[in-house]
PDB file of C-alpha atoms in Angstrom:
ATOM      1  CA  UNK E  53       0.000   0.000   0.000  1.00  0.00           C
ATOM      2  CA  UNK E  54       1.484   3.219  -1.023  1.00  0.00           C
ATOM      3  CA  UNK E  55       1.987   6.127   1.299  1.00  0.00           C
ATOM      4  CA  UNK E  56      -0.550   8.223  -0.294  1.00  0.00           C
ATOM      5  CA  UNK E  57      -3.301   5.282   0.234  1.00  0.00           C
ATOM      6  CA  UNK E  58      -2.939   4.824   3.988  1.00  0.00           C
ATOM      7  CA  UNK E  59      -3.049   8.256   4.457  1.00  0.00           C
ATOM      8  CA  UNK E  60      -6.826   7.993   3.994  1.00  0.00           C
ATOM      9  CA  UNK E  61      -8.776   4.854   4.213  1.00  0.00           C
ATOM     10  CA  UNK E  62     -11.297   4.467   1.296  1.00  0.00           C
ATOM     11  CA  UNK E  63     -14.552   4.952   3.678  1.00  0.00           C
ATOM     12  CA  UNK E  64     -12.394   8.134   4.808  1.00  0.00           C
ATOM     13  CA  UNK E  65     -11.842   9.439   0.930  1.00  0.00           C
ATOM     14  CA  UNK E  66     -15.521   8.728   0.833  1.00  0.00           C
ATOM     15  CA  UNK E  67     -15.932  11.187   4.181  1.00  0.00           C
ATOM     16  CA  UNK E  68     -13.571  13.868   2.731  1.00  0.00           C
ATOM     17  CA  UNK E  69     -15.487  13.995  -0.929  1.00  0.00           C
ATOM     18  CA  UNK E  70     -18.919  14.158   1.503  1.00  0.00           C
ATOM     19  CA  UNK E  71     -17.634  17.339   3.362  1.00  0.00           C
ATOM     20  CA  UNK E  72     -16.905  18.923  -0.261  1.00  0.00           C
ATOM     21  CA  UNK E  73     -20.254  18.484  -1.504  1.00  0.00           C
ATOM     22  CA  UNK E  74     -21.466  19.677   1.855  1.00  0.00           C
ATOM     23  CA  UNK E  75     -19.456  22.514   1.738  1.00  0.00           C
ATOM     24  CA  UNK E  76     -19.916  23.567  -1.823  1.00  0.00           C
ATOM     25  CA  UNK E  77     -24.310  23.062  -1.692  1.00  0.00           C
ATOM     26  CA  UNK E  78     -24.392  26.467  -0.645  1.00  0.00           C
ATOM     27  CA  UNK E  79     -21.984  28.089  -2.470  1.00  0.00           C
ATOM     28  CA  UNK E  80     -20.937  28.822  -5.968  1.00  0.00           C
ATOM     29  CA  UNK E  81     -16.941  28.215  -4.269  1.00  0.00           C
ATOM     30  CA  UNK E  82     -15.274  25.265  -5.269  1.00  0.00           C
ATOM     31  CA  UNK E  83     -13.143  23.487  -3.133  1.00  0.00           C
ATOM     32  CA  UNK E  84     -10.217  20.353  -4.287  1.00  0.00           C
ATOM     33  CA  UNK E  85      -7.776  18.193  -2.097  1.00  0.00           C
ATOM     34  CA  UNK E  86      -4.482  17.354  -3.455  1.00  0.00           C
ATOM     35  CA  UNK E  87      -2.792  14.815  -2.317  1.00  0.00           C
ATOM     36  CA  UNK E  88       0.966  13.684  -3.313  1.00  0.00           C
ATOM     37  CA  UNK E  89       3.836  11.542  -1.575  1.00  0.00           C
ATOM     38  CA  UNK E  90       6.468  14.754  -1.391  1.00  0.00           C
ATOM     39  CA  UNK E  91       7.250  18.451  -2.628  1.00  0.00           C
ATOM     40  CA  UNK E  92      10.604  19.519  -2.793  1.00  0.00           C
ATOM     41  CA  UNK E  93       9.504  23.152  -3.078  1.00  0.00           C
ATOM     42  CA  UNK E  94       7.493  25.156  -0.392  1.00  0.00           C
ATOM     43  CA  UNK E  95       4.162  23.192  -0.271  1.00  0.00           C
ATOM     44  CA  UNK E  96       2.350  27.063  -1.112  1.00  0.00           C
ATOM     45  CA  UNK E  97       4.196  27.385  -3.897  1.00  0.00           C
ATOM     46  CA  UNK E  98       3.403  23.513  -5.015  1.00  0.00           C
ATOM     47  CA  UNK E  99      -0.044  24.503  -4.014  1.00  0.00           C
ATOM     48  CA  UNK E 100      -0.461  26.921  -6.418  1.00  0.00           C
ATOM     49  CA  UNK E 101       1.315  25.198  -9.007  1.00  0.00           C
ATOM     50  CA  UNK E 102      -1.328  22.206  -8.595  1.00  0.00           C
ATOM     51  CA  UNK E 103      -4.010  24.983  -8.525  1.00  0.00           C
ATOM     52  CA  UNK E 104      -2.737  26.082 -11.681  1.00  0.00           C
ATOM     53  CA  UNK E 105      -2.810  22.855 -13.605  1.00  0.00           C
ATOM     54  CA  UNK E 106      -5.948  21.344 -11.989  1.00  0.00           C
ATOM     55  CA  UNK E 107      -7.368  24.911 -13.931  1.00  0.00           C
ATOM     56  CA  UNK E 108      -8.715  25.943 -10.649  1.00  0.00           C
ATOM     57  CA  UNK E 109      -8.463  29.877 -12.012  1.00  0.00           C
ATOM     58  CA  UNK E 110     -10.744  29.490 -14.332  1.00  0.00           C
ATOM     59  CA  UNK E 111     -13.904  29.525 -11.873  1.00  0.00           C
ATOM     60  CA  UNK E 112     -16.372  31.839 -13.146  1.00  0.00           C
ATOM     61  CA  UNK E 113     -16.074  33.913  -9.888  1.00  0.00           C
ATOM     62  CA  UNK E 114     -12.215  32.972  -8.633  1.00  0.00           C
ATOM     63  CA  UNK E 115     -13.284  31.720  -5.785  1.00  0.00           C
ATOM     64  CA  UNK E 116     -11.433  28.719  -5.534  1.00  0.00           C
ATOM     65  CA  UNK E 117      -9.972  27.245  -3.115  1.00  0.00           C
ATOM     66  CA  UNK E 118      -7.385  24.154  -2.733  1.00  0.00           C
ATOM     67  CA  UNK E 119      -6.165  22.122   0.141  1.00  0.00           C
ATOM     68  CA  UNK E 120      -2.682  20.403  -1.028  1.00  0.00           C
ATOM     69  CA  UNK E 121      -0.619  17.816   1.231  1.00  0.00           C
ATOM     70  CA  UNK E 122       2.049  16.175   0.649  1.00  0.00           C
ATOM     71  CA  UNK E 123       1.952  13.238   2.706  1.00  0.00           C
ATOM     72  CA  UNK E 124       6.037  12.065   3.229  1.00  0.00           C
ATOM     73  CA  UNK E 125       7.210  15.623   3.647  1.00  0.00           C
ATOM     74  CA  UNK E 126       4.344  16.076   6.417  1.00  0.00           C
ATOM     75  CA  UNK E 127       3.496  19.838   4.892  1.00  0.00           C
ATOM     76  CA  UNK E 128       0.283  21.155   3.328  1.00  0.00           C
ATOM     77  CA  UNK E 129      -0.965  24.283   2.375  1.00  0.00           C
ATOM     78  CA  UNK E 130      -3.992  26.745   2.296  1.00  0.00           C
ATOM     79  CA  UNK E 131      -4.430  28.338  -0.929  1.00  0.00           C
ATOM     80  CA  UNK E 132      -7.690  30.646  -2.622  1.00  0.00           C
ATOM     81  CA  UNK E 133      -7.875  32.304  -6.030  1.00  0.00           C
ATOM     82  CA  UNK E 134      -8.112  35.953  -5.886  1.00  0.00           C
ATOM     83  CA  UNK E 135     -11.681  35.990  -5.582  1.00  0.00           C
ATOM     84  CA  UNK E 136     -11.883  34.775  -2.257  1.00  0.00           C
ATOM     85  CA  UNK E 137      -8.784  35.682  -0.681  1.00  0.00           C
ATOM     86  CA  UNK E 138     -10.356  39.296  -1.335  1.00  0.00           C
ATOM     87  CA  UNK E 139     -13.099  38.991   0.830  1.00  0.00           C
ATOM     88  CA  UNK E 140     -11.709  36.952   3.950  1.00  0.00           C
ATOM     89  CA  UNK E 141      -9.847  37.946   6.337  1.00  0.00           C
ATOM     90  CA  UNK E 142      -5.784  38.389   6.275  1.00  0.00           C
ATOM     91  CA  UNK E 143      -5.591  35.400   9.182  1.00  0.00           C
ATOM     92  CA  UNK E 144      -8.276  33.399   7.814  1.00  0.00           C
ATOM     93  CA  UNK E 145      -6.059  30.622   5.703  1.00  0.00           C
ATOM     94  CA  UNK E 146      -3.624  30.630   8.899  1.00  0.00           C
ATOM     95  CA  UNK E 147      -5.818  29.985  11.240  1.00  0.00           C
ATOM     96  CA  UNK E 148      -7.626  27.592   9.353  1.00  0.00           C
ATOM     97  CA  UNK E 149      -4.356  25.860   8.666  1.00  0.00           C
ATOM     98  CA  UNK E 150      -4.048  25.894  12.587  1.00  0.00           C
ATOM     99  CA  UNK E 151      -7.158  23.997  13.291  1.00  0.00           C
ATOM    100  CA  UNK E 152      -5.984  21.313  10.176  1.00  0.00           C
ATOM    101  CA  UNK E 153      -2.564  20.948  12.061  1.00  0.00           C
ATOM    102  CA  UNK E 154      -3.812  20.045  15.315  1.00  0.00           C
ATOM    103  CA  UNK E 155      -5.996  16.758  13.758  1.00  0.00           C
ATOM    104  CA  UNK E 156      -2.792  15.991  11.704  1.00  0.00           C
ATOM    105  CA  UNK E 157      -0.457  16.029  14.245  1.00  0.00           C
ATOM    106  CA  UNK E 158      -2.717  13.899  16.657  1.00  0.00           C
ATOM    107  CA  UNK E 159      -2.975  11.634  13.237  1.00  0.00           C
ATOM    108  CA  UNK E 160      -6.556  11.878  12.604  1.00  0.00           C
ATOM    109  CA  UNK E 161      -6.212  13.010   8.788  1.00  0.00           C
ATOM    110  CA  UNK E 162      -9.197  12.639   7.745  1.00  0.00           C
ATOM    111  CA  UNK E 163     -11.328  15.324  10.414  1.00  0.00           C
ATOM    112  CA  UNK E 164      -8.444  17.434   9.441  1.00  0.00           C
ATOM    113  CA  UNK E 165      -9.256  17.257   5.772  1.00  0.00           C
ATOM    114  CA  UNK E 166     -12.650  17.829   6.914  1.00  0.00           C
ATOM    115  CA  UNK E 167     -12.445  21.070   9.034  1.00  0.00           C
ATOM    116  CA  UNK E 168     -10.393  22.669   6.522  1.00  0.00           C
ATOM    117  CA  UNK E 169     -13.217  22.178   3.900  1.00  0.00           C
ATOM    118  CA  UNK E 170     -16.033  23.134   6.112  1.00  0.00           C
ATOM    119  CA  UNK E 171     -14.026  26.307   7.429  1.00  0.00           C
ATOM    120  CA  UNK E 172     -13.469  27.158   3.697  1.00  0.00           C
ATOM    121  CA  UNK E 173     -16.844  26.465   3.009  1.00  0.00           C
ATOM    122  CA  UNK E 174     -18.477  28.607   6.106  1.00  0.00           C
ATOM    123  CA  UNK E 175     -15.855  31.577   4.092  1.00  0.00           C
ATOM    124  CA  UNK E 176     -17.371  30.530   0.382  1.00  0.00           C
ATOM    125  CA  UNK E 177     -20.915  30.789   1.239  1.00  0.00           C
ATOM    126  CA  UNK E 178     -20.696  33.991   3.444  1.00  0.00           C
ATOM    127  CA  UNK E 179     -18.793  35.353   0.569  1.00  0.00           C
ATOM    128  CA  UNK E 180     -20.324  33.722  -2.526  1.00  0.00           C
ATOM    129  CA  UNK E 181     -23.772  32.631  -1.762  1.00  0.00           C
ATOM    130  CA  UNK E 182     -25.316  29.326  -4.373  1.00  0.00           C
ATOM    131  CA  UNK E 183     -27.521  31.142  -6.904  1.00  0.00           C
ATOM    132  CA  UNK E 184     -30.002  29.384  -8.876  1.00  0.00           C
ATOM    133  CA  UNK E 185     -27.833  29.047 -12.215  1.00  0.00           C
ATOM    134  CA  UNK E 186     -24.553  27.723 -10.296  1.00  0.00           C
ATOM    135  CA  UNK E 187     -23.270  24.718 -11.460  1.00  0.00           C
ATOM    136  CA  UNK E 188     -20.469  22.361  -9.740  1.00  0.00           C
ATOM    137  CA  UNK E 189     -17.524  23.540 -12.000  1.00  0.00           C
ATOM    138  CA  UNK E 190     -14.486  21.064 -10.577  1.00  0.00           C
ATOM    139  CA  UNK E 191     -14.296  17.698  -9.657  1.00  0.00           C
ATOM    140  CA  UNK E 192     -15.196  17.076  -6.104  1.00  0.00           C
ATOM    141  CA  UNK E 193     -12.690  14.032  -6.217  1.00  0.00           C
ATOM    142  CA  UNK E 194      -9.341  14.110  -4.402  1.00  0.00           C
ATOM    143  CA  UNK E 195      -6.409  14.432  -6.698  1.00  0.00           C
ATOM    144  CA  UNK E 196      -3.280  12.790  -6.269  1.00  0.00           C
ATOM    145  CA  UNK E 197       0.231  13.001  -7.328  1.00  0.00           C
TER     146      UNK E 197
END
């Protein structure tokens, strides 16, 4: 079993792609987890780079927002498209990257995962309410590396 897969059980994938369509039913923010083995860059920049190719900027409203990890190198980062990160506050990401660090240091990866999206979420739909037309425009499926 590869790093990457006993990070998260299957049932806990299952939990993690839940709390993303939770989290996104009342906005028109979209949300992805990335998950890879290692980064030998600054997992922020690697976050943005994964933002970048997953085509996360091209949200109708920028208001994406990823969650990247990188499971051997024990880093992740926090990282919204300009839409967002205009609206929330300047300590939002780090304190929501303080709650996520907590669970992963106590090894519970998976409620981790799952605060993180529902505190980005809480952000998204103060910020970016659902409107009738909104469609789901990214995958709610975790992406690996």
């Amino acid at each position: 079993m590869s790093k990457i897969q006993s990070f998260l059980s299957k049932s806990e994938e299952e939990n993690v792609v839940e709390a993303i369509r939770l989290a996104e039913e009342n906005t028109s923010g979209e949300i992805r987890i990335h998950i890879e083995k290692q980064t030998s860059i600054a997992p922020i920049d690697r976050a943005v780079e994964v933002f970048n190719m997953l085509e996360m900027q091209n949200t109708k409203d920028r208001n994406g927002v990823i969650i990247y990890v990188a499971t051997e190198s024990k880093q992740f980062a926090i990282y919204g498209d300009q839409g967002i990160n205009e609206k929330v506050a300047d300590d939002f990401w780090n304190s929501t990257k303080d709650i996520m660090l907590n669970h992963f240091k106590n090894g519970n990866y998976k409620l981790a995962l799952v605060e993180g999206i529902l505190n980005a979420g809480a952000q998204l739909k103060s910020h970016f309410p659902h409107q009738n037309d909104d469609v789901n425009e990214l995958s709610n499926e975790i992406s690996k590396g």
